[in-house]
Amino acid sequence: MLMSRSAGAPLKAGNSKNDEAAKVTKLEEYIKARDYTGALALLEFNRKTGEEDEDKTLMWIGYSAFHLGQYQRGYDAYQEVINTSGNPPHEVYLYQAACLYYMQMYSQAEEKATEYVQVSKNALKDKIQRATTDEAVQEKSKELKRERMKSQEQYQKMAADKPPSDEEVRQQITKEIEAEHSTQKAPELSLKNRLLFHLAHKIDDQDKLMLRHQELTDTQEDQLSLAAIHYLRSHFQEATDIYKRLLLENRDDLALNVYVAMCYYKLDYYDVSLEILAVYLQAHPDSAIAVNLKACNHFRLYNGRAAEAELKVLSDQGHNLQANDLIRHNMVVFSMGDSALQVLPQLVDFIPEARLNLVIYYLRHEGVQEAFDLIKDLEPSTPQEYILKGVVNASVGQDAGSREHIKMAQQFFQLVGASASECDTIPGRQCMASCFFLLKQFEDVNIYLNSIKAYMYNDDDFNWNHGISLAQTGNFKAAEEALLLVQNEKYKAEYCYISWLARCYISNGQPRNSWELYLKMDTSNESFNLLQLIANDCYRMGQFLYAAKAFDVLERLDPDPEYWEGKRGACVGVFQQVVAGKQQREDLRDVLAMMRNTSNPQVEYMVRIIKKWCNENGVKMDKPARARQGGVASSAQDDGTQRAKGGKPPTCSICRPSAALGISSWGFLDIAP
């Protein structure tokens, strides 16, 4: 879109032509330095003074505004050229189409590109008509005759040949004009094809995309356009190959280093990306795009603070970070969501990742419905979008018990996990794990999660899913280790987590720890469910003392005969273990205290038998024993007897598929330039 510019002459006083040349030189300096703000100010001043050609000034205003990102202003400038000029340059329609493209008005941009084609065709047709009048044809015939008479050999041939007819002359004139037109308009036609190529991608018209792809040439501009489409379609390796080839052919084009660095960033080669980016930053340390990419790499390699430190370089150089939407977005990402609700909603329609990050923010703050409303109409096209759609549907499905949403989540996860490009990546394997988790195929879940365990040691979502999956397959020791790695206090307060950890404690021979989990719980239906779990699991594992304690509290909460039978069996179990020397004799004091809490004829018989054995074996059953019992059982009574009766299921299996994102909650969507 660069228009031709002639070099200016040195400034000399009293010479209006030299004054004009000096202004042109100054404009050239602004453009060369990429100071489009200064160029725009100069052009507006020149326009007010009326010293410059109006159309030329408007064209440059449109150019400068476009490069400042002021696409509406650029479009208006070009429209003014069309309105005021009797014969506006044809390329102005293409420039308008480019402005509309960046304003995301894709259908209007396509219409403008079509209008350019029509205007060019009409101009060519008019030119051919003017050049093929009878007078013009006769003049052309004479010209051809003179050319053929330049040599004797040609003259003799001309005498033998029949002279060309008027129609043949017209055809020859037409071919010459068309050839000249194609040569002159080649840059514009190439720009038009590239613009339509990108529009086809944006409107997802694969037929037009392939048609425009076939018309691309080996010029640098066309190859850059092709690489950009590969990048936008997440074909990062193909884009990298093109950029690297162009870089080998154009070593002085330093901006290509940024494009290669962007591709390596997307391929997760953050160190390589930084190394290549350093070449460009050495020449342009104040480039907001390059510094932003460096910050994104540091965020991946280290943390948000390291990324923010890189952006501080720009503010120290006088850049207004809040004026750059891209950097504002990434500052929210680097700060793990600070000011997300103030910044991201404004950027949803301009930065695609802003919508996705806002969805993640809602998910992290229990706004599942808000997240669903924001993403339900999004047609996924990248792995991240498929993953996020899966996460949201899984969350909605588990919260609402919706099989339909669970099935959709499985499909999204499977699409990513089974794809050739993602199957061997960390997010890809997490997706397959989440899919199998929702299908309750926990052996398969463990295979995938074990393969990436070394990379996810501090990820709470991963440890949650891994712990529950291991417990589901009976590997309670490893499950306990995974669950204890969870640091999120909100997660640790959920009943699902508490119940699975209690089951792991019991299965690993630590019933006291599970009992302490119960004592720490507030009054709720869930505490009743946990008591049932402890009572039944401890009984099954032969940990009869804590089974008896749990059944004792349950019986006092709900005088169900089943609870008495469970307590009776557990108490007998404790007595048998004491007799066999597998349990401490002092535990019989707690057993006797719990037995006396029940008014059942069988109690006296059991108490008599236990006391008789104690007397025969020198075990004293005195008052201190009741005091000790009160220290444990009474605390259980104080915490348990006021709890209402709850539902039946003692455990649950909730998948936290947000771990399938493979990053911290705001990590994967930091915008590349």
Short mmCIF file of C-alpha atoms in Angstrom, two decimals, residues 85-514:
data_model
loop_
_atom_site.label_atom_id
_atom_site.label_comp_id
_atom_site.label_asym_id
_atom_site.label_seq_id
_atom_site.Cartn_x
_atom_site.Cartn_y
_atom_site.Cartn_z
CA SER A 85 -11.80 13.62 -7.25
CA GLY A 86 -13.21 13.42 -10.75
CA ASN A 87 -11.05 10.41 -11.52
CA PRO A 88 -9.87 8.83 -8.23
CA PRO A 89 -7.04 6.28 -8.29
CA HIS A 90 -8.44 2.77 -8.62
CA GLU A 91 -6.35 1.47 -5.71
CA VAL A 92 -8.27 3.68 -3.28
CA TYR A 93 -11.06 1.09 -3.29
CA LEU A 94 -8.57 -1.59 -2.26
CA TYR A 95 -7.28 0.60 0.55
CA GLN A 96 -10.84 1.06 1.76
CA ALA A 97 -11.31 -2.72 1.66
CA ALA A 98 -8.19 -3.13 3.82
CA CYS A 99 -9.58 -0.65 6.36
CA LEU A 100 -12.89 -2.53 6.47
CA TYR A 101 -11.02 -5.82 6.91
CA TYR A 102 -9.28 -4.53 10.02
CA MET A 103 -12.60 -3.20 11.32
CA GLN A 104 -13.84 -6.83 11.00
CA MET A 105 -16.47 -5.77 8.43
CA TYR A 106 -15.62 -8.67 6.16
CA SER A 107 -18.64 -8.66 3.85
CA GLN A 108 -18.25 -4.92 3.21
CA ALA A 109 -14.53 -5.40 2.60
CA GLU A 110 -15.29 -8.06 0.01
CA GLU A 111 -17.77 -5.71 -1.67
CA LYS A 112 -15.13 -2.96 -1.86
CA ALA A 113 -12.61 -5.38 -3.39
CA THR A 114 -15.24 -6.37 -5.94
CA GLU A 115 -15.93 -2.69 -6.62
CA TYR A 116 -12.21 -2.21 -7.31
CA VAL A 117 -12.33 -5.05 -9.85
CA GLN A 118 -15.36 -3.52 -11.55
CA VAL A 119 -13.86 -0.02 -11.67
CA SER A 120 -10.62 -1.40 -13.12
CA LYS A 121 -12.52 -3.38 -15.76
CA ASN A 122 -14.57 -0.36 -16.75
CA ALA A 123 -11.45 1.80 -17.02
CA LEU A 124 -9.74 -0.83 -19.15
CA LYS A 125 -12.80 -1.16 -21.36
CA ASP A 126 -12.97 2.63 -21.87
CA LYS A 127 -9.27 2.74 -22.71
CA ILE A 128 -9.65 -0.04 -25.28
CA GLN A 129 -12.67 1.68 -26.85
CA ARG A 130 -10.74 4.95 -27.20
CA ALA A 131 -7.76 3.14 -28.69
CA THR A 132 -9.80 1.13 -31.24
CA THR A 133 -11.76 3.86 -33.05
CA ASP A 134 -11.55 3.88 -36.84
CA GLU A 135 -9.06 6.73 -36.83
CA ALA A 136 -6.91 4.99 -34.18
CA VAL A 137 -6.99 1.71 -36.13
CA GLN A 138 -5.93 3.46 -39.35
CA GLU A 139 -3.10 5.20 -37.52
CA LYS A 140 -2.01 1.89 -36.01
CA SER A 141 -2.07 0.26 -39.47
CA LYS A 142 0.22 2.97 -40.84
CA GLU A 143 2.54 2.52 -37.88
CA LEU A 144 2.73 -1.21 -38.48
CA LYS A 145 3.40 -0.60 -42.17
CA ARG A 146 6.26 1.77 -41.35
CA GLU A 147 7.79 -0.75 -38.97
CA ARG A 148 7.67 -3.50 -41.58
CA MET A 149 9.31 -1.30 -44.21
CA LYS A 150 12.39 -0.65 -42.04
CA SER A 151 14.37 -3.38 -43.81
CA GLN A 152 14.35 -4.68 -47.37
CA GLU A 153 13.70 -8.19 -46.18
CA GLN A 154 10.66 -7.12 -44.24
CA TYR A 155 9.47 -5.03 -47.18
CA GLN A 156 9.65 -7.99 -49.52
CA LYS A 157 7.78 -10.12 -47.03
CA MET A 158 5.19 -7.41 -46.62
CA ALA A 159 4.69 -7.28 -50.38
CA ALA A 160 4.08 -11.00 -50.44
CA ASP A 161 1.85 -11.05 -47.37
CA LYS A 162 -1.64 -9.77 -47.15
CA PRO A 163 -1.80 -6.61 -45.01
CA PRO A 164 -3.62 -7.04 -41.63
CA SER A 165 -7.31 -6.25 -41.57
CA ASP A 166 -8.80 -3.58 -39.32
CA GLU A 167 -10.17 -6.28 -37.00
CA GLU A 168 -6.74 -7.85 -36.62
CA VAL A 169 -5.29 -4.45 -35.82
CA ARG A 170 -7.99 -3.90 -33.21
CA GLN A 171 -7.17 -7.26 -31.61
CA GLN A 172 -3.50 -6.40 -31.52
CA ILE A 173 -4.20 -3.02 -29.92
CA THR A 174 -6.44 -4.71 -27.34
CA LYS A 175 -3.73 -7.26 -26.46
CA GLU A 176 -1.12 -4.55 -26.05
CA ILE A 177 -3.36 -2.45 -23.82
CA GLU A 178 -4.32 -5.48 -21.68
CA ALA A 179 -0.67 -6.48 -21.33
CA GLU A 180 0.28 -2.95 -20.32
CA HIS A 181 -2.63 -2.83 -17.87
CA SER A 182 -1.61 -6.14 -16.29
CA THR A 183 1.96 -4.92 -15.87
CA GLN A 184 0.94 -1.60 -14.37
CA LYS A 185 -1.72 -3.10 -12.12
CA ALA A 186 0.28 -6.16 -11.01
CA PRO A 187 0.99 -4.82 -7.48
CA GLU A 188 -2.66 -3.86 -7.02
CA LEU A 189 -3.92 -7.19 -8.36
CA SER A 190 -1.54 -9.02 -6.04
CA LEU A 191 -2.81 -6.95 -3.08
CA LYS A 192 -6.38 -7.66 -4.11
CA ASN A 193 -5.71 -11.42 -4.20
CA ARG A 194 -4.02 -11.36 -0.80
CA LEU A 195 -6.90 -9.39 0.68
CA LEU A 196 -9.49 -11.80 -0.73
CA PHE A 197 -7.32 -14.69 0.49
CA HIS A 198 -7.54 -13.43 4.06
CA LEU A 199 -11.23 -12.60 3.72
CA ALA A 200 -11.92 -16.18 2.60
CA HIS A 201 -10.19 -17.39 5.75
CA LYS A 202 -12.18 -15.03 7.97
CA ILE A 203 -15.55 -16.03 6.51
CA ASP A 204 -14.43 -19.69 6.41
CA ASP A 205 -15.06 -20.15 2.68
CA GLN A 206 -12.73 -23.04 1.85
CA ASP A 207 -13.45 -22.98 -1.88
CA LYS A 208 -12.49 -19.32 -2.22
CA LEU A 209 -9.52 -19.88 0.06
CA MET A 210 -8.11 -22.57 -2.22
CA LEU A 211 -8.85 -20.48 -5.32
CA ARG A 212 -6.93 -17.51 -3.94
CA HIS A 213 -4.14 -19.79 -2.72
CA GLN A 214 -3.57 -20.99 -6.28
CA GLU A 215 -3.17 -17.41 -7.48
CA LEU A 216 -0.37 -16.61 -5.02
CA THR A 217 3.09 -16.11 -6.49
CA ASP A 218 6.62 -16.52 -5.10
CA THR A 219 6.95 -12.82 -4.26
CA GLN A 220 7.83 -11.98 -0.70
CA GLU A 221 4.48 -10.28 -0.06
CA ASP A 222 2.48 -13.29 -1.26
CA GLN A 223 4.62 -15.72 0.72
CA LEU A 224 4.23 -13.62 3.85
CA SER A 225 0.48 -13.68 3.32
CA LEU A 226 0.53 -17.47 2.93
CA ALA A 227 2.60 -17.85 6.10
CA ALA A 228 0.14 -15.62 7.97
CA ILE A 229 -2.78 -17.82 6.95
CA HIS A 230 -0.87 -20.90 8.10
CA TYR A 231 -0.27 -19.17 11.43
CA LEU A 232 -3.93 -18.15 11.81
CA ARG A 233 -5.01 -21.72 11.04
CA SER A 234 -2.62 -23.02 13.75
CA HIS A 235 -0.29 -24.59 11.15
CA PHE A 236 2.70 -23.18 12.98
CA GLN A 237 5.33 -25.49 11.54
CA GLU A 238 4.33 -24.64 7.96
CA ALA A 239 4.42 -20.93 8.80
CA THR A 240 7.84 -21.34 10.42
CA ASP A 241 9.25 -23.01 7.30
CA ILE A 242 8.12 -20.13 5.07
CA TYR A 243 9.39 -17.42 7.42
CA LYS A 244 12.78 -19.12 7.82
CA ARG A 245 13.20 -19.47 4.05
CA LEU A 246 12.35 -15.79 3.57
CA LEU A 247 14.78 -14.86 6.33
CA LEU A 248 17.59 -16.74 4.59
CA GLU A 249 16.83 -14.83 1.39
CA ASN A 250 16.41 -11.45 3.13
CA ARG A 251 18.84 -11.22 6.02
CA ASP A 252 18.35 -7.48 6.38
CA ASP A 253 14.59 -7.82 6.89
CA LEU A 254 14.77 -7.96 10.67
CA ALA A 255 10.98 -8.08 11.14
CA LEU A 256 11.05 -11.66 9.87
CA ASN A 257 12.82 -12.58 13.11
CA VAL A 258 9.71 -11.51 15.01
CA TYR A 259 7.49 -13.73 12.85
CA VAL A 260 9.79 -16.73 13.34
CA ALA A 261 9.88 -16.03 17.09
CA MET A 262 6.06 -15.91 17.17
CA CYS A 263 5.87 -19.33 15.54
CA TYR A 264 8.37 -20.87 17.95
CA TYR A 265 6.38 -19.35 20.82
CA LYS A 266 3.25 -21.08 19.55
CA LEU A 267 5.23 -24.33 19.18
CA ASP A 268 6.23 -24.04 22.89
CA TYR A 269 9.92 -23.46 22.11
CA TYR A 270 10.13 -20.43 24.36
CA ASP A 271 13.92 -20.35 24.70
CA VAL A 272 14.36 -20.50 20.93
CA SER A 273 11.75 -17.78 20.50
CA LEU A 274 13.64 -15.48 22.86
CA GLU A 275 16.96 -16.15 21.13
CA ILE A 276 15.57 -15.23 17.69
CA LEU A 277 13.63 -12.27 19.05
CA ALA A 278 16.81 -10.79 20.54
CA VAL A 279 18.11 -10.03 17.04
CA TYR A 280 15.19 -7.71 16.35
CA LEU A 281 15.13 -6.16 19.82
CA GLN A 282 18.79 -5.23 19.50
CA ALA A 283 17.87 -2.99 16.56
CA HIS A 284 14.44 -1.89 17.83
CA PRO A 285 14.40 -2.06 21.65
CA ASP A 286 11.29 0.14 21.82
CA SER A 287 9.07 -2.12 19.69
CA ALA A 288 5.86 -2.76 21.62
CA ILE A 289 5.11 -5.90 19.60
CA ALA A 290 8.54 -7.44 20.20
CA VAL A 291 8.66 -6.53 23.90
CA ASN A 292 5.16 -7.94 24.33
CA LEU A 293 6.26 -11.24 22.75
CA LYS A 294 9.29 -11.33 25.01
CA ALA A 295 7.02 -10.81 28.01
CA CYS A 296 4.79 -13.67 26.84
CA ASN A 297 7.82 -15.97 26.63
CA HIS A 298 8.90 -15.00 30.13
CA PHE A 299 5.39 -15.67 31.38
CA ARG A 300 5.61 -19.20 29.99
CA LEU A 301 9.11 -19.84 31.24
CA TYR A 302 8.81 -18.18 34.65
CA ASN A 303 5.73 -16.37 35.95
CA GLY A 304 3.55 -13.30 35.64
CA ARG A 305 5.92 -11.08 37.61
CA ALA A 306 8.76 -11.78 35.19
CA ALA A 307 6.45 -10.91 32.29
CA GLU A 308 5.32 -7.66 33.92
CA ALA A 309 8.96 -6.70 34.46
CA GLU A 310 9.53 -6.94 30.71
CA LEU A 311 6.57 -4.69 29.97
CA LYS A 312 7.94 -2.15 32.45
CA VAL A 313 10.73 -1.54 29.93
CA LEU A 314 8.14 0.00 27.61
CA SER A 315 6.68 2.26 30.29
CA ASP A 316 10.20 3.42 31.22
CA GLN A 317 10.66 4.44 27.58
CA GLY A 318 7.54 6.60 27.72
CA HIS A 319 4.98 4.19 26.25
CA ASN A 320 1.44 4.46 27.62
CA LEU A 321 0.67 0.81 28.31
CA GLN A 322 -3.00 1.49 28.96
CA ALA A 323 -3.36 2.92 25.46
CA ASN A 324 -2.39 -0.38 23.85
CA ASP A 325 -5.28 -2.88 23.92
CA LEU A 326 -2.95 -5.81 23.34
CA ILE A 327 -0.76 -4.95 26.32
CA ARG A 328 -3.77 -4.10 28.51
CA HIS A 329 -5.11 -7.58 27.78
CA ASN A 330 -1.83 -9.27 28.59
CA MET A 331 -1.35 -7.32 31.80
CA VAL A 332 -4.61 -8.91 32.99
CA VAL A 333 -3.21 -12.30 31.96
CA PHE A 334 0.12 -11.75 33.72
CA SER A 335 -1.59 -10.60 36.92
CA MET A 336 -3.71 -13.79 37.01
CA GLY A 337 -6.97 -11.98 36.35
CA ASP A 338 -6.68 -8.66 38.21
CA SER A 339 -9.11 -6.13 36.71
CA ALA A 340 -10.41 -8.80 34.32
CA LEU A 341 -14.01 -7.61 34.50
CA GLN A 342 -12.94 -4.01 33.85
CA VAL A 343 -10.65 -4.75 30.88
CA LEU A 344 -11.67 -7.94 29.07
CA PRO A 345 -15.36 -7.24 28.26
CA GLN A 346 -14.28 -4.16 26.25
CA LEU A 347 -11.86 -6.26 24.19
CA VAL A 348 -14.04 -9.29 23.46
CA ASP A 349 -14.95 -8.09 19.96
CA PHE A 350 -11.42 -7.04 19.04
CA ILE A 351 -9.02 -9.55 20.60
CA PRO A 352 -10.24 -13.15 20.18
CA GLU A 353 -8.29 -14.35 23.22
CA ALA A 354 -10.08 -11.81 25.41
CA ARG A 355 -13.32 -13.79 25.14
CA LEU A 356 -11.56 -17.03 26.03
CA ASN A 357 -9.75 -15.50 29.00
CA LEU A 358 -12.99 -13.99 30.26
CA VAL A 359 -14.56 -17.46 30.09
CA ILE A 360 -11.66 -18.84 32.13
CA TYR A 361 -12.07 -16.03 34.64
CA TYR A 362 -15.74 -16.90 35.14
CA LEU A 363 -14.88 -20.59 35.52
CA ARG A 364 -12.30 -19.80 38.19
CA HIS A 365 -14.81 -17.67 40.08
CA GLU A 366 -17.80 -20.05 39.96
CA GLY A 367 -19.52 -18.18 37.13
CA VAL A 368 -20.24 -21.33 35.12
CA GLN A 369 -23.44 -19.98 33.58
CA GLU A 370 -21.76 -16.70 32.59
CA ALA A 371 -18.94 -18.68 30.99
CA PHE A 372 -21.43 -20.82 29.10
CA ASP A 373 -23.38 -17.80 27.83
CA LEU A 374 -20.15 -16.24 26.58
CA ILE A 375 -18.88 -19.27 24.68
CA LYS A 376 -22.00 -21.14 23.58
CA ASP A 377 -22.15 -19.44 20.17
CA LEU A 378 -18.41 -19.66 19.52
CA GLU A 379 -17.50 -22.00 16.67
CA PRO A 380 -14.16 -23.48 17.79
CA SER A 381 -11.30 -23.47 15.32
CA THR A 382 -8.19 -23.84 17.50
CA PRO A 383 -7.25 -26.50 20.09
CA GLN A 384 -7.61 -23.94 22.89
CA GLU A 385 -11.16 -23.12 21.81
CA TYR A 386 -12.12 -26.80 21.62
CA ILE A 387 -10.62 -27.40 25.06
CA LEU A 388 -12.44 -24.46 26.58
CA LYS A 389 -15.74 -25.53 25.04
CA GLY A 390 -15.16 -28.95 26.58
CA VAL A 391 -14.34 -27.48 29.98
CA VAL A 392 -17.45 -25.29 30.04
CA ASN A 393 -19.76 -28.11 28.90
CA ALA A 394 -18.24 -30.49 31.47
CA SER A 395 -18.76 -27.91 34.23
CA VAL A 396 -22.36 -27.25 33.21
CA GLY A 397 -23.05 -30.96 32.79
CA GLN A 398 -21.72 -31.88 36.23
CA ASP A 399 -23.43 -28.96 37.97
CA ALA A 400 -26.80 -29.58 36.33
CA GLY A 401 -26.52 -33.33 35.88
CA SER A 402 -26.96 -32.89 32.13
CA ARG A 403 -25.97 -35.92 30.07
CA GLU A 404 -26.14 -33.86 26.90
CA HIS A 405 -23.48 -31.41 28.07
CA ILE A 406 -21.30 -34.22 29.40
CA LYS A 407 -21.45 -35.95 26.02
CA MET A 408 -20.54 -32.73 24.21
CA ALA A 409 -17.59 -32.25 26.56
CA GLN A 410 -16.39 -35.80 25.83
CA GLN A 411 -16.53 -35.11 22.10
CA PHE A 412 -14.60 -31.85 22.36
CA PHE A 413 -11.91 -33.44 24.52
CA GLN A 414 -11.62 -36.43 22.21
CA LEU A 415 -11.30 -34.22 19.12
CA VAL A 416 -8.29 -32.48 20.63
CA GLY A 417 -6.70 -35.48 22.31
CA ALA A 418 -6.93 -37.70 19.23
CA SER A 419 -5.76 -35.08 16.71
CA ALA A 420 -2.38 -35.66 15.10
CA SER A 421 -1.09 -32.23 16.14
CA GLU A 422 -2.12 -32.45 19.81
CA CYS A 423 -2.05 -36.14 20.74
CA ASP A 424 1.52 -35.99 22.09
CA THR A 425 1.24 -32.61 23.81
CA ILE A 426 0.47 -32.06 27.48
CA PRO A 427 -2.94 -30.44 26.77
CA GLY A 428 -3.76 -33.23 24.31
CA ARG A 429 -3.11 -35.95 26.85
CA GLN A 430 -5.04 -34.08 29.51
CA CYS A 431 -7.95 -33.88 27.10
CA MET A 432 -7.95 -37.65 26.61
CA ALA A 433 -7.71 -38.09 30.39
CA SER A 434 -10.70 -35.78 30.90
CA CYS A 435 -12.66 -37.64 28.22
CA PHE A 436 -12.04 -41.02 29.88
CA PHE A 437 -12.73 -39.51 33.31
CA LEU A 438 -16.18 -38.43 32.18
CA LEU A 439 -16.66 -41.92 30.72
CA LYS A 440 -15.51 -43.36 34.10
CA GLN A 441 -12.75 -45.39 32.42
CA PHE A 442 -10.22 -44.66 35.15
CA GLU A 443 -7.53 -47.13 34.10
CA ASP A 444 -7.19 -45.18 30.87
CA VAL A 445 -7.24 -41.90 32.79
CA ASN A 446 -4.24 -43.04 34.84
CA ILE A 447 -2.26 -44.00 31.73
CA TYR A 448 -2.55 -40.49 30.29
CA LEU A 449 -2.07 -38.62 33.56
CA ASN A 450 0.95 -40.67 34.58
CA SER A 451 2.63 -39.76 31.28
CA ILE A 452 2.56 -36.03 32.14
CA LYS A 453 2.81 -36.19 35.93
CA ALA A 454 6.34 -34.78 35.98
CA TYR A 455 5.16 -31.56 34.31
CA MET A 456 2.09 -30.94 36.47
CA TYR A 457 3.39 -31.40 40.01
CA ASN A 458 1.99 -28.09 41.32
CA ASP A 459 -1.25 -28.02 39.33
CA ASP A 460 -4.22 -28.39 41.70
CA ASP A 461 -6.64 -29.45 38.97
CA PHE A 462 -4.26 -32.15 37.79
CA ASN A 463 -3.64 -33.46 41.32
CA TRP A 464 -7.38 -33.48 42.01
CA ASN A 465 -8.18 -35.53 38.92
CA HIS A 466 -5.19 -37.81 39.33
CA GLY A 467 -5.92 -38.48 42.99
CA ILE A 468 -9.55 -39.40 42.41
CA SER A 469 -8.71 -41.53 39.38
CA LEU A 470 -6.04 -43.45 41.31
CA ALA A 471 -8.49 -43.98 44.18
CA GLN A 472 -11.12 -45.26 41.76
CA THR A 473 -8.68 -47.94 40.60
CA GLY A 474 -7.71 -48.93 44.16
CA ASN A 475 -4.25 -47.30 44.28
CA PHE A 476 -5.02 -45.46 47.50
CA LYS A 477 -1.43 -44.78 48.55
CA ALA A 478 -0.64 -42.86 45.37
CA ALA A 479 -4.11 -41.29 45.49
CA GLU A 480 -3.46 -39.94 48.99
CA GLU A 481 -0.16 -38.44 47.87
CA ALA A 482 -1.80 -36.73 44.89
CA LEU A 483 -4.73 -35.35 46.89
CA LEU A 484 -2.45 -33.95 49.58
CA LEU A 485 -0.63 -31.95 46.90
CA VAL A 486 -3.78 -29.88 46.32
CA GLN A 487 -3.21 -26.40 47.80
CA ASN A 488 -6.40 -24.58 46.83
CA GLU A 489 -8.37 -24.09 50.05
CA LYS A 490 -11.66 -23.91 48.17
CA TYR A 491 -10.98 -27.31 46.59
CA LYS A 492 -9.96 -28.77 49.95
CA ALA A 493 -13.26 -27.63 51.49
CA GLU A 494 -15.38 -29.51 48.93
CA TYR A 495 -17.07 -32.70 50.06
CA CYS A 496 -15.84 -34.62 47.05
CA TYR A 497 -12.24 -33.94 48.05
CA ILE A 498 -12.83 -34.63 51.75
CA SER A 499 -14.66 -37.90 51.12
CA TRP A 500 -12.02 -39.27 48.76
CA LEU A 501 -9.19 -38.25 51.07
CA ALA A 502 -11.01 -39.91 53.98
CA ARG A 503 -11.39 -43.11 51.96
CA CYS A 504 -7.68 -43.02 51.12
CA TYR A 505 -6.77 -42.55 54.78
CA ILE A 506 -8.92 -45.52 55.77
CA SER A 507 -7.59 -47.74 53.00
CA ASN A 508 -4.02 -46.80 53.96
CA GLY A 509 -4.54 -47.70 57.63
CA GLN A 510 -4.96 -44.13 58.95
CA PRO A 511 -8.57 -44.06 60.20
CA ARG A 512 -7.76 -41.42 62.82
CA ASN A 513 -6.97 -38.91 60.04
CA SER A 514 -10.33 -39.56 58.41
#
